[in-house]
Amino acid sequence: MKISEFIEATNASLNPDDVFSLFLHAMADLGLDRVMYSVLTKSDRNGAVDSPAIMRNYPDDWIRYYVAKGYVETDPVRRMCIVARRPFAWSEVEASEYFPKKSLRIFPEAHEAGLKDGVAVPLHGPCGEVMGVGLASSTGGVEPLKLLNKINVFAVQFHTTYSSLSLPEERPTPVHLTEREKEILQWCLAGKSNWVIGEILGLAERTVEWHLTNIFTKLGVATRLAAVVKALHLGLISA
């Protein structure tokens, strides 16, 4: 499924289950047929995490084993998501010297359980909350490092649309962006850096950064990609 088709289909969805089904389909097309969408931390205003898995199609046997082993607290992928600002492959964590060896035992165990070539996408909210998307292949043969940017766009769009449908009481009031802010977001959509956007618009790079900070606040997001996806979702900019 093309990213543009996924955005159009999820924006037209009327319930979160349909959005999750579309996400499963899109990820399966990339060879990643196992998906876990989780709450990793919540902001103080939202209280403690009640259930770490919101939606998943990970094997039930693995989930029971994962919980019994206490991996909710020690899983290095979950811990990395709390601080990471970009998607990453499990192999990057497995090769890291940051975590103790006993924590890394989870990777061969996950592989044995049919979770191979894993990827994690951290999703940071504006008030300290962190969500995460875990992806894996049941058959292997995927090269996740080559797919990270594409997966990131799909995951952010999924999270944006799923959240808007599953938590309607938290939908923001109508967002107003200035014409300059919309212009900057359009150039972000085109993949331009802050410095290049400044050159195009005749602005200092720091001024572009200031506008983006205001945009993040208005949209309730923490990254450029999330801002672009949410602005597209709300019809504030066009693809």
PDB file of N, CA and C in Angstrom, residues 16-17 19-20 23-24 35-42 48-58 63 78 123 129-134 158-167 170:
ATOM      1  N   PRO A  16     -11.617   3.027  15.160  1.00  0.00           N
ATOM      2  CA  PRO A  16     -10.195   2.696  15.334  1.00  0.00           C
ATOM      3  C   PRO A  16      -9.830   1.285  14.881  1.00  0.00           C
ATOM      4  N   ASP A  17     -10.761   0.348  14.972  1.00  0.00           N
ATOM      5  CA  ASP A  17     -10.451  -1.015  14.523  1.00  0.00           C
ATOM      6  C   ASP A  17     -10.131  -1.045  13.037  1.00  0.00           C
ATOM      7  N   VAL A  19      -8.833   1.413  11.358  1.00  0.00           N
ATOM      8  CA  VAL A  19      -7.511   2.029  11.209  1.00  0.00           C
ATOM      9  C   VAL A  19      -6.419   1.011  11.508  1.00  0.00           C
ATOM     10  N   PHE A  20      -6.612   0.231  12.569  1.00  0.00           N
ATOM     11  CA  PHE A  20      -5.615  -0.782  12.914  1.00  0.00           C
ATOM     12  C   PHE A  20      -5.524  -1.847  11.820  1.00  0.00           C
ATOM     13  N   PHE A  23      -3.507  -0.516   9.059  1.00  0.00           N
ATOM     14  CA  PHE A  23      -2.088  -0.479   9.434  1.00  0.00           C
ATOM     15  C   PHE A  23      -1.477  -1.876   9.337  1.00  0.00           C
ATOM     16  N   LEU A  24      -2.201  -2.883   9.800  1.00  0.00           N
ATOM     17  CA  LEU A  24      -1.715  -4.258   9.678  1.00  0.00           C
ATOM     18  C   LEU A  24      -1.457  -4.610   8.224  1.00  0.00           C
ATOM     19  N   VAL A  35       2.349  -6.754  14.841  1.00  0.00           N
ATOM     20  CA  VAL A  35       2.272  -5.357  15.274  1.00  0.00           C
ATOM     21  C   VAL A  35       1.816  -5.283  16.728  1.00  0.00           C
ATOM     22  N   MET A  36       2.463  -4.425  17.491  1.00  0.00           N
ATOM     23  CA  MET A  36       2.063  -4.126  18.875  1.00  0.00           C
ATOM     24  C   MET A  36       2.024  -2.607  19.031  1.00  0.00           C
ATOM     25  N   TYR A  37       0.878  -2.085  19.444  1.00  0.00           N
ATOM     26  CA  TYR A  37       0.706  -0.647  19.687  1.00  0.00           C
ATOM     27  C   TYR A  37       0.518  -0.478  21.185  1.00  0.00           C
ATOM     28  N   SER A  38       1.430   0.259  21.828  1.00  0.00           N
ATOM     29  CA  SER A  38       1.496   0.261  23.291  1.00  0.00           C
ATOM     30  C   SER A  38       1.573   1.661  23.880  1.00  0.00           C
ATOM     31  N   VAL A  39       1.108   1.767  25.113  1.00  0.00           N
ATOM     32  CA  VAL A  39       1.363   2.930  25.951  1.00  0.00           C
ATOM     33  C   VAL A  39       2.641   2.652  26.735  1.00  0.00           C
ATOM     34  N   LEU A  40       3.620   3.507  26.606  1.00  0.00           N
ATOM     35  CA  LEU A  40       4.878   3.326  27.329  1.00  0.00           C
ATOM     36  C   LEU A  40       4.927   4.200  28.576  1.00  0.00           C
ATOM     37  N   THR A  41       4.541   5.442  28.446  1.00  0.00           N
ATOM     38  CA  THR A  41       4.362   6.326  29.604  1.00  0.00           C
ATOM     39  C   THR A  41       3.204   7.259  29.289  1.00  0.00           C
ATOM     40  N   LYS A  42       2.592   7.791  30.334  1.00  0.00           N
ATOM     41  CA  LYS A  42       1.570   8.814  30.163  1.00  0.00           C
ATOM     42  C   LYS A  42       2.012  10.078  30.882  1.00  0.00           C
ATOM     43  N   ALA A  48      -1.461   6.951  35.567  1.00  0.00           N
ATOM     44  CA  ALA A  48      -0.548   5.847  35.303  1.00  0.00           C
ATOM     45  C   ALA A  48      -1.023   5.020  34.122  1.00  0.00           C
ATOM     46  N   VAL A  49      -0.098   4.225  33.583  1.00  0.00           N
ATOM     47  CA  VAL A  49      -0.423   3.326  32.493  1.00  0.00           C
ATOM     48  C   VAL A  49      -1.236   2.163  33.040  1.00  0.00           C
ATOM     49  N   ASP A  50      -2.401   1.909  32.448  1.00  0.00           N
ATOM     50  CA  ASP A  50      -3.252   0.818  32.905  1.00  0.00           C
ATOM     51  C   ASP A  50      -2.904  -0.494  32.199  1.00  0.00           C
ATOM     52  N   SER A  51      -2.820  -0.457  30.889  1.00  0.00           N
ATOM     53  CA  SER A  51      -2.523  -1.657  30.109  1.00  0.00           C
ATOM     54  C   SER A  51      -1.536  -1.291  29.022  1.00  0.00           C
ATOM     55  N   PRO A  52      -0.349  -1.928  28.976  1.00  0.00           N
ATOM     56  CA  PRO A  52       0.678  -1.515  28.030  1.00  0.00           C
ATOM     57  C   PRO A  52       0.319  -1.773  26.572  1.00  0.00           C
ATOM     58  N   ALA A  53      -0.524  -2.756  26.284  1.00  0.00           N
ATOM     59  CA  ALA A  53      -0.883  -3.075  24.897  1.00  0.00           C
ATOM     60  C   ALA A  53      -2.279  -2.561  24.584  1.00  0.00           C
ATOM     61  N   ILE A  54      -2.376  -1.662  23.620  1.00  0.00           N
ATOM     62  CA  ILE A  54      -3.676  -1.159  23.197  1.00  0.00           C
ATOM     63  C   ILE A  54      -4.248  -2.085  22.126  1.00  0.00           C
ATOM     64  N   MET A  55      -3.466  -2.319  21.086  1.00  0.00           N
ATOM     65  CA  MET A  55      -3.851  -3.216  20.003  1.00  0.00           C
ATOM     66  C   MET A  55      -2.632  -4.053  19.628  1.00  0.00           C
ATOM     67  N   ARG A  56      -2.854  -5.304  19.277  1.00  0.00           N
ATOM     68  CA  ARG A  56      -1.725  -6.152  18.906  1.00  0.00           C
ATOM     69  C   ARG A  56      -2.200  -7.377  18.142  1.00  0.00           C
ATOM     70  N   ASN A  57      -1.284  -7.961  17.387  1.00  0.00           N
ATOM     71  CA  ASN A  57      -1.492  -9.303  16.860  1.00  0.00           C
ATOM     72  C   ASN A  57      -0.234 -10.150  17.092  1.00  0.00           C
ATOM     73  N   TYR A  58       0.536  -9.771  18.132  1.00  0.00           N
ATOM     74  CA  TYR A  58       1.655 -10.606  18.561  1.00  0.00           C
ATOM     75  C   TYR A  58       1.106 -11.950  19.063  1.00  0.00           C
ATOM     76  N   ILE A  63       3.160 -13.146  24.525  1.00  0.00           N
ATOM     77  CA  ILE A  63       2.707 -12.111  25.453  1.00  0.00           C
ATOM     78  C   ILE A  63       2.657 -12.664  26.874  1.00  0.00           C
ATOM     79  N   ARG A  78      11.544  -1.261  24.881  1.00  0.00           N
ATOM     80  CA  ARG A  78      10.643  -0.313  25.552  1.00  0.00           C
ATOM     81  C   ARG A  78      11.427   0.814  26.210  1.00  0.00           C
ATOM     82  N   LEU A 123       6.680   7.262  19.807  1.00  0.00           N
ATOM     83  CA  LEU A 123       5.757   8.342  19.461  1.00  0.00           C
ATOM     84  C   LEU A 123       5.585   9.226  20.693  1.00  0.00           C
ATOM     85  N   GLU A 129       3.832  12.115  27.453  1.00  0.00           N
ATOM     86  CA  GLU A 129       3.354  10.776  27.171  1.00  0.00           C
ATOM     87  C   GLU A 129       4.165  10.168  26.026  1.00  0.00           C
ATOM     88  N   VAL A 130       4.379   8.870  26.078  1.00  0.00           N
ATOM     89  CA  VAL A 130       5.112   8.157  25.030  1.00  0.00           C
ATOM     90  C   VAL A 130       4.330   6.909  24.644  1.00  0.00           C
ATOM     91  N   MET A 131       4.042   6.786  23.366  1.00  0.00           N
ATOM     92  CA  MET A 131       3.441   5.582  22.814  1.00  0.00           C
ATOM     93  C   MET A 131       4.527   4.883  21.995  1.00  0.00           C
ATOM     94  N   GLY A 132       4.269   3.639  21.668  1.00  0.00           N
ATOM     95  CA  GLY A 132       5.244   2.917  20.868  1.00  0.00           C
ATOM     96  C   GLY A 132       4.578   1.931  19.936  1.00  0.00           C
ATOM     97  N   VAL A 133       5.151   1.762  18.755  1.00  0.00           N
ATOM     98  CA  VAL A 133       4.711   0.739  17.814  1.00  0.00           C
ATOM     99  C   VAL A 133       5.857  -0.248  17.650  1.00  0.00           C
ATOM    100  N   GLY A 134       5.597  -1.509  17.960  1.00  0.00           N
ATOM    101  CA  GLY A 134       6.563  -2.569  17.745  1.00  0.00           C
ATOM    102  C   GLY A 134       6.143  -3.398  16.552  1.00  0.00           C
ATOM    103  N   PHE A 158      -0.925   6.346  11.473  1.00  0.00           N
ATOM    104  CA  PHE A 158      -1.770   5.404  12.213  1.00  0.00           C
ATOM    105  C   PHE A 158      -2.097   5.937  13.608  1.00  0.00           C
ATOM    106  N   HIS A 159      -1.077   6.367  14.331  1.00  0.00           N
ATOM    107  CA  HIS A 159      -1.268   6.864  15.696  1.00  0.00           C
ATOM    108  C   HIS A 159      -2.189   8.082  15.718  1.00  0.00           C
ATOM    109  N   THR A 160      -2.006   8.980  14.762  1.00  0.00           N
ATOM    110  CA  THR A 160      -2.823  10.195  14.705  1.00  0.00           C
ATOM    111  C   THR A 160      -4.294   9.864  14.489  1.00  0.00           C
ATOM    112  N   THR A 161      -4.576   9.025  13.512  1.00  0.00           N
ATOM    113  CA  THR A 161      -5.967   8.719  13.201  1.00  0.00           C
ATOM    114  C   THR A 161      -6.591   7.801  14.253  1.00  0.00           C
ATOM    115  N   TYR A 162      -5.826   6.815  14.736  1.00  0.00           N
ATOM    116  CA  TYR A 162      -6.354   5.914  15.760  1.00  0.00           C
ATOM    117  C   TYR A 162      -6.713   6.703  17.023  1.00  0.00           C
ATOM    118  N   SER A 163      -5.832   7.591  17.444  1.00  0.00           N
ATOM    119  CA  SER A 163      -6.069   8.375  18.650  1.00  0.00           C
ATOM    120  C   SER A 163      -7.293   9.274  18.508  1.00  0.00           C
ATOM    121  N   SER A 164      -7.455   9.888  17.341  1.00  0.00           N
ATOM    122  CA  SER A 164      -8.578  10.809  17.151  1.00  0.00           C
ATOM    123  C   SER A 164      -9.910  10.083  17.191  1.00  0.00           C
ATOM    124  N   LEU A 165      -9.916   8.797  16.822  1.00  0.00           N
ATOM    125  CA  LEU A 165     -11.158   8.027  16.817  1.00  0.00           C
ATOM    126  C   LEU A 165     -11.419   7.316  18.145  1.00  0.00           C
ATOM    127  N   SER A 166     -10.349   6.874  18.800  1.00  0.00           N
ATOM    128  CA  SER A 166     -10.532   6.109  20.032  1.00  0.00           C
ATOM    129  C   SER A 166     -10.676   6.995  21.252  1.00  0.00           C
ATOM    130  N   LEU A 167     -10.198   8.232  21.158  1.00  0.00           N
ATOM    131  CA  LEU A 167     -10.296   9.171  22.280  1.00  0.00           C
ATOM    132  C   LEU A 167     -10.964  10.464  21.819  1.00  0.00           C
ATOM    133  N   GLU A 170     -10.797  13.731  23.676  1.00  0.00           N
ATOM    134  CA  GLU A 170      -9.557  14.484  23.741  1.00  0.00           C
ATOM    135  C   GLU A 170      -9.246  15.200  22.428  1.00  0.00           C
TER     136      GLU A 170
END
